[in-house]
PDB file of C-alpha atoms in Angstrom:
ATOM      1  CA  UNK M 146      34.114  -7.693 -21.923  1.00  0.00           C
ATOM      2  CA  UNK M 147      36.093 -10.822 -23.315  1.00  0.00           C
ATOM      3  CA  UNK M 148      35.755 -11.624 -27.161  1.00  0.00           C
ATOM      4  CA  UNK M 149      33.883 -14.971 -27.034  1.00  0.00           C
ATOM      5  CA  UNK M 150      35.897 -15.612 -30.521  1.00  0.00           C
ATOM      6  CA  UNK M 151      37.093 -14.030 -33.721  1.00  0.00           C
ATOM      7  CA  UNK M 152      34.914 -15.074 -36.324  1.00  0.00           C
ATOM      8  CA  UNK M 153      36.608 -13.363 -38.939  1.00  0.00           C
ATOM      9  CA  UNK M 154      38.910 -16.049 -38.426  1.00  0.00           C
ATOM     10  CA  UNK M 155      37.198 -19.059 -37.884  1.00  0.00           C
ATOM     11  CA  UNK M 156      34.794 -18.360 -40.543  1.00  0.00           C
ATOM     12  CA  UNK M 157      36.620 -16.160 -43.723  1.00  0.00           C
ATOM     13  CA  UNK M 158      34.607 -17.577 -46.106  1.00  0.00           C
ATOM     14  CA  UNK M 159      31.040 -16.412 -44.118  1.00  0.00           C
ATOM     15  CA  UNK M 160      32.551 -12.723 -43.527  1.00  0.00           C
ATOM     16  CA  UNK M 161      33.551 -12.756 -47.337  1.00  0.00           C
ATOM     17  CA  UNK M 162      30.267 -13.669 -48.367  1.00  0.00           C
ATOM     18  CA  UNK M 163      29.031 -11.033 -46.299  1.00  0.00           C
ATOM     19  CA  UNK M 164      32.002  -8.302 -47.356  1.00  0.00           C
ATOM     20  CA  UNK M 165      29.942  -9.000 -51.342  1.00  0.00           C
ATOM     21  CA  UNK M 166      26.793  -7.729 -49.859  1.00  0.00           C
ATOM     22  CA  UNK M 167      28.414  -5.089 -47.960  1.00  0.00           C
ATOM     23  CA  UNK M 168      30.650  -4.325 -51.688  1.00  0.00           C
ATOM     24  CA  UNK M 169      27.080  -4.634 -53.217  1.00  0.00           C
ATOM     25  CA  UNK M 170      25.574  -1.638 -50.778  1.00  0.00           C
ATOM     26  CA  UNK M 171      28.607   0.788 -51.435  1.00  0.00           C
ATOM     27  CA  UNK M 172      28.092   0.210 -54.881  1.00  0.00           C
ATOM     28  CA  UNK M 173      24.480   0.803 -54.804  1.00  0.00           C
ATOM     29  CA  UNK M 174      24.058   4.005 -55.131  1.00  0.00           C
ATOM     30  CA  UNK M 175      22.652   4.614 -52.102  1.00  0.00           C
ATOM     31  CA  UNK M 176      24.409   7.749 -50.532  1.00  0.00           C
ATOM     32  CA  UNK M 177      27.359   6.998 -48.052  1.00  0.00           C
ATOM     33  CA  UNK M 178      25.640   9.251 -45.628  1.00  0.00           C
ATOM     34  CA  UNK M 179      22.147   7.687 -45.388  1.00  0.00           C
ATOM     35  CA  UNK M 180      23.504   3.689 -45.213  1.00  0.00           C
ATOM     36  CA  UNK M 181      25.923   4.936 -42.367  1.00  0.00           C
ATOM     37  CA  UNK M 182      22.885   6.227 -40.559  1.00  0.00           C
ATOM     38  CA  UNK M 183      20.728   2.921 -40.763  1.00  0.00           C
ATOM     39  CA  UNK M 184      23.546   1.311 -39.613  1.00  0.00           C
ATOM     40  CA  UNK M 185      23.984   3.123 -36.511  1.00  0.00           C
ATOM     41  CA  UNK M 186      20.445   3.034 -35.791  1.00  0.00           C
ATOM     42  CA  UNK M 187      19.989  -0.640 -36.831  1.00  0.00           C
ATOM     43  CA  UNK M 188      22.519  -1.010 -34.238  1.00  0.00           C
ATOM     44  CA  UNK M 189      21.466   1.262 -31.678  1.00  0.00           C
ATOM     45  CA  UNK M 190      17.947  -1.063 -31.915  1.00  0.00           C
ATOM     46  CA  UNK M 191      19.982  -4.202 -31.197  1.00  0.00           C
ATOM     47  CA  UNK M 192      22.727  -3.004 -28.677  1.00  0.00           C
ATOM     48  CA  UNK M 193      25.657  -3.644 -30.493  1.00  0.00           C
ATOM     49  CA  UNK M 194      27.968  -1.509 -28.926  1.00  0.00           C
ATOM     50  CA  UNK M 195      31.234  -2.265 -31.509  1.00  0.00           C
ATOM     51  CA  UNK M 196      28.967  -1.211 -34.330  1.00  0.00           C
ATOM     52  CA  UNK M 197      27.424   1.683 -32.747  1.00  0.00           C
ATOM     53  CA  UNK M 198      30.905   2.748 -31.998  1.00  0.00           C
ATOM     54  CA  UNK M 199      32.065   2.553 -35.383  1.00  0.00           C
ATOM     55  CA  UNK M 200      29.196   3.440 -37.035  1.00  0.00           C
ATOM     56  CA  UNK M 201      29.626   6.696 -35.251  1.00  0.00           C
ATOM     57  CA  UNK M 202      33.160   7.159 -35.638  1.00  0.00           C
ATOM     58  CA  UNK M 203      32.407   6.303 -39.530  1.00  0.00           C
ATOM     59  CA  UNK M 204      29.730   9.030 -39.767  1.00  0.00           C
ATOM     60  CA  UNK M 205      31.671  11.676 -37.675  1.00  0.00           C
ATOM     61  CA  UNK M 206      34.856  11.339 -39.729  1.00  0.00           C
ATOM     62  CA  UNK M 207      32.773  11.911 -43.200  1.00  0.00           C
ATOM     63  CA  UNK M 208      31.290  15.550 -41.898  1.00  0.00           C
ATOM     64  CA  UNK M 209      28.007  14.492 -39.766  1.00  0.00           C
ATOM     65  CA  UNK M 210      27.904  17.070 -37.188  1.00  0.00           C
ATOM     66  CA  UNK M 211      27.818  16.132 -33.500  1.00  0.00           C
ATOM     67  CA  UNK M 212      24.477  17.410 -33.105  1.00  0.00           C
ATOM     68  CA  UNK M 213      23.275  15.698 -35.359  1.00  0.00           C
ATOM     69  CA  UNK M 214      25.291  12.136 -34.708  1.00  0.00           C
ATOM     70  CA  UNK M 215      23.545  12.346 -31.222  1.00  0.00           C
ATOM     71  CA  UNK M 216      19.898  12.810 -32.453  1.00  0.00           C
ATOM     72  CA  UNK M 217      20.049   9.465 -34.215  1.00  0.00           C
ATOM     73  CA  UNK M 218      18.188   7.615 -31.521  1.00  0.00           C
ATOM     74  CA  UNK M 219      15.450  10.183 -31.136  1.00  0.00           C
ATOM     75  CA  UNK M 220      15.335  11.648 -34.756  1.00  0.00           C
ATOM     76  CA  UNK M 221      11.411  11.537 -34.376  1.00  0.00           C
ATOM     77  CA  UNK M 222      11.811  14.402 -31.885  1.00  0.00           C
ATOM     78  CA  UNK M 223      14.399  15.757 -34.267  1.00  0.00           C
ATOM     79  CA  UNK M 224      12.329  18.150 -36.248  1.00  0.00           C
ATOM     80  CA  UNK M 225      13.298  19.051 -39.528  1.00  0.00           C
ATOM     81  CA  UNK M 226      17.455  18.016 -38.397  1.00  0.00           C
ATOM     82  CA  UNK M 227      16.911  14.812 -40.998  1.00  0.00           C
ATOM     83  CA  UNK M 228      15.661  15.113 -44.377  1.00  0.00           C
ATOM     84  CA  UNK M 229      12.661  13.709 -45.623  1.00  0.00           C
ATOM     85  CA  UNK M 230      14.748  10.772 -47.458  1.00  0.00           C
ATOM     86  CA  UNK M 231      16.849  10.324 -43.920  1.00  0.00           C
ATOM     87  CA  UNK M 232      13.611  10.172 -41.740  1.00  0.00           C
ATOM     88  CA  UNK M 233      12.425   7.945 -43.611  1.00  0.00           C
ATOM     89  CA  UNK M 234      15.222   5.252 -43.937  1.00  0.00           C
ATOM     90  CA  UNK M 235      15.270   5.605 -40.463  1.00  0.00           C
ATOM     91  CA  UNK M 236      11.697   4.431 -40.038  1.00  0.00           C
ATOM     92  CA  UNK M 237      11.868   2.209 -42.673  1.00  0.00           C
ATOM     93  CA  UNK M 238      15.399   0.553 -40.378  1.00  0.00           C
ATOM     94  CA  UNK M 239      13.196   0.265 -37.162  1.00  0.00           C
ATOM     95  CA  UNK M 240       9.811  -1.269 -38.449  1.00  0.00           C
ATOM     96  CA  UNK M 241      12.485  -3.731 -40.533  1.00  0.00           C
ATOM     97  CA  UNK M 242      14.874  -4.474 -37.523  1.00  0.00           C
ATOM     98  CA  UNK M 243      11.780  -4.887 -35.173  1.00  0.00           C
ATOM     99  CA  UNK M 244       9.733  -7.363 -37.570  1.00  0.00           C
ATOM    100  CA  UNK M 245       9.296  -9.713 -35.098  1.00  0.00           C
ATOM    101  CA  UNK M 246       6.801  -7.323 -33.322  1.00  0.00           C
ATOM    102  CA  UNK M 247       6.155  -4.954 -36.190  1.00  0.00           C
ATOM    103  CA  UNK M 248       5.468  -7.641 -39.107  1.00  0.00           C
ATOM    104  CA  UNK M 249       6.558  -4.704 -41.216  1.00  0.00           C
ATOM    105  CA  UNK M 250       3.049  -2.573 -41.642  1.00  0.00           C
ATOM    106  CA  UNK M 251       1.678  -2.187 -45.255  1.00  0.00           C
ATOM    107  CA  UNK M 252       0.864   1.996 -44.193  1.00  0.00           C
ATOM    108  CA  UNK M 253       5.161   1.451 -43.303  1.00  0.00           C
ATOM    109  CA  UNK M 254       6.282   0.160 -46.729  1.00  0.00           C
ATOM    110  CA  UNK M 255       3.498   2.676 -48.829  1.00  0.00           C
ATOM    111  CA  UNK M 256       5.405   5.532 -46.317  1.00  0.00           C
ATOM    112  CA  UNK M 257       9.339   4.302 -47.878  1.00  0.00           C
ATOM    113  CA  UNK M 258       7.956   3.583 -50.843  1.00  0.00           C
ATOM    114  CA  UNK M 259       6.916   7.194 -51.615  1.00  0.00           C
ATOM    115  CA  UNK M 260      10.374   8.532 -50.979  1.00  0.00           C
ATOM    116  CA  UNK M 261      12.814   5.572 -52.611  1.00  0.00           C
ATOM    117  CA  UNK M 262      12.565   4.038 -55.848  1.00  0.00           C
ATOM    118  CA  UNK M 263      12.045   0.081 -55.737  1.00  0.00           C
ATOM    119  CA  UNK M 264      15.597  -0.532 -56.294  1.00  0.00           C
ATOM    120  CA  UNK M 265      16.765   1.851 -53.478  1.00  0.00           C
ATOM    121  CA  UNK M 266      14.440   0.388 -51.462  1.00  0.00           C
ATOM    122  CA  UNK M 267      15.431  -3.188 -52.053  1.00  0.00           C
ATOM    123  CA  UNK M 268      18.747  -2.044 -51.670  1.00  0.00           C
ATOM    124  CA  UNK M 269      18.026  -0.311 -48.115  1.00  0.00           C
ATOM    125  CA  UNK M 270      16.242  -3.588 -47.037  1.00  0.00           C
ATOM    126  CA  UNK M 271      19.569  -5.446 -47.941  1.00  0.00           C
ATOM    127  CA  UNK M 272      21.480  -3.056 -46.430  1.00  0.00           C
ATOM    128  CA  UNK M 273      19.481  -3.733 -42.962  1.00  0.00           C
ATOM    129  CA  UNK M 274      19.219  -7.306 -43.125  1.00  0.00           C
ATOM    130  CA  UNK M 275      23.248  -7.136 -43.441  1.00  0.00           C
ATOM    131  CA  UNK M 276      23.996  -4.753 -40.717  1.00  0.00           C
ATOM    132  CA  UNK M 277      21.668  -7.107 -38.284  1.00  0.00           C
ATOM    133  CA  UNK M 278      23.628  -9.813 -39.222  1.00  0.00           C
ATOM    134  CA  UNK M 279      26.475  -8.158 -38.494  1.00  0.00           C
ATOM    135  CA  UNK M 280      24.759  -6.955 -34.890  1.00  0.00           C
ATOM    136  CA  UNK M 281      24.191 -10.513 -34.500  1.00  0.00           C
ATOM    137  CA  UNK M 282      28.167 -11.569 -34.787  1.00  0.00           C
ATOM    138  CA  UNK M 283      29.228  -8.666 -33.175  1.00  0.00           C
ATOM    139  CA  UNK M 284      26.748  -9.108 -29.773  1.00  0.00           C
ATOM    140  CA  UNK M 285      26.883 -12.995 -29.961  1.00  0.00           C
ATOM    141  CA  UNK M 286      30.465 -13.078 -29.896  1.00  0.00           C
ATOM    142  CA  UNK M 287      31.302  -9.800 -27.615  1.00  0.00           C
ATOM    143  CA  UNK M 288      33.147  -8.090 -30.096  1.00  0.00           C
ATOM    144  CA  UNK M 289      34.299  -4.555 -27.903  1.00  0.00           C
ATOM    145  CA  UNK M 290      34.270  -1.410 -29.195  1.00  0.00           C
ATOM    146  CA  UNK M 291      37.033   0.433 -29.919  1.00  0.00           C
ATOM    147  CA  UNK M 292      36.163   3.207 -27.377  1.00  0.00           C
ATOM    148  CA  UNK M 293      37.002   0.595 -24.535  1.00  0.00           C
ATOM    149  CA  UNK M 294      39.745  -1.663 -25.929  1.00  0.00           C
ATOM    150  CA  UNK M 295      43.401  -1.406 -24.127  1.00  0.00           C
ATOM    151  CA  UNK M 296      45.899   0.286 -26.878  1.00  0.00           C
ATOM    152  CA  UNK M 297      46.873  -3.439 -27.242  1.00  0.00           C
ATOM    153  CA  UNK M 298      43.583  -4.653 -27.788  1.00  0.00           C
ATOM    154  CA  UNK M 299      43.080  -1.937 -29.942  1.00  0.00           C
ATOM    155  CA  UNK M 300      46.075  -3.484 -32.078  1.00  0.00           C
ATOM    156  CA  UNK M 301      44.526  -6.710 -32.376  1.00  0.00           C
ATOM    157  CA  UNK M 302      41.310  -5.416 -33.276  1.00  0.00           C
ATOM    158  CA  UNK M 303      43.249  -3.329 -35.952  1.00  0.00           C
ATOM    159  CA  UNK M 304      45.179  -5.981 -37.237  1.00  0.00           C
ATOM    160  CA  UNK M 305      41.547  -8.330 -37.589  1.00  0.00           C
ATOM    161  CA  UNK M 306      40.257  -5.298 -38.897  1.00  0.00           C
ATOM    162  CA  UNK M 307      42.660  -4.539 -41.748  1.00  0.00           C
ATOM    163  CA  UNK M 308      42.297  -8.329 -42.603  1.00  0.00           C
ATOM    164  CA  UNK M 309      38.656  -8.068 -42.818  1.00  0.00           C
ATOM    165  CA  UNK M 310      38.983  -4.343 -45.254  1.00  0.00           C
ATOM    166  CA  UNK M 311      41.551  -6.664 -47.135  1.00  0.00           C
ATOM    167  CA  UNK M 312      39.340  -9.095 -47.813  1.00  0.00           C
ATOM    168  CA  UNK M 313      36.141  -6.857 -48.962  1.00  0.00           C
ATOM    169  CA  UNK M 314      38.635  -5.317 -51.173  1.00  0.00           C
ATOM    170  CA  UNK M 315      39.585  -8.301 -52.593  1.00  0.00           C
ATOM    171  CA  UNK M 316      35.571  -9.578 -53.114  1.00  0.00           C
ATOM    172  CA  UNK M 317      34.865  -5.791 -54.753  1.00  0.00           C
ATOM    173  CA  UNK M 318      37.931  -6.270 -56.845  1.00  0.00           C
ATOM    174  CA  UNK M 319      36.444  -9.669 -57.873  1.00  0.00           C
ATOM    175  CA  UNK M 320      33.146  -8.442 -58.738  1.00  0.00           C
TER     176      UNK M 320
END
């Protein structure tokens, strides 16, 4: 796969505006843990096969065993493997991702609304809406993972990367 183009280049001031919501979500309060599982199941929903990468690498590197990384997809056949509070952001992640065909199900938001507070569950919405945009860039533009870059493209992407941590810092820093 050929990156169409690197819009963290053509576009800094978009991917900063986005880094703020992304600084906004770490700051949340929302654990760690629990955002980096909506995001690899909000992009395991859209195919985005850089963020799913990531995501995974992300959530393997912080302590998520393997077993339980792999289960993402079908944590409804999981058992009792998630939480009640992970189940449930999970749930809440697919009828959100899928509102074109879901339209987001009052019995849905009563369900996530008896496990998070109002704020966390404004905050998880955010958090959803951002990593589909993200899906979005990453898909529309053919952003490869890391797993199948060249170690030179795997430079490049490291290079864009650090730019793109630099400049989150930066926005957090600001805020």
């Amino acid at each position: 796969m050929t990156q169409r183009l690197d819009y963290t280049n053509v576009a800094p001031a978009g991917v900063k505006a986005l880094g703020g919501v992304y600084g906004y979500i770490t700051q949340s309060g929302l654990p760690t843990q629990l955002v980096n599982l909506v995001y690899l199941r909000v992009s395991q929903i859209n195919g985005c096969a850089f963020c799913i990468d990531m995501h995974s690498r992300d959530l393997l590197k912080n302590g998520l065993a393997i077993e339980k990384l792999v289960l993402v997809q079908a944590w409804h056949e999981a058992g009792d493997l998630f939480d009640v509070r992970e189940r449930s952001a999970l749930a809440w992640a697919e009828t959100v991702t899928r509102v074109a065909d879901t339209a987001v199900p009052d019995a849905d938001f009563q369900a996530a609304s008896a496990v998070f507070s109002e704020k966390e569950l404004a905050d998880l919405t955010i958090a959803i809406g951002l990593m589909n945009a993200f899906n979005r860039l990453a898909i529309g533009f053919r952003v490869p993972p890391k797993a199948a870059l060249s170690e030179q493209q795997d430079q490049i992407v490291a290079t864009n990367t650090a730019s793109l941590d630099t400049r989150m810092s930066a926005q957090l820093g600001e805020q």
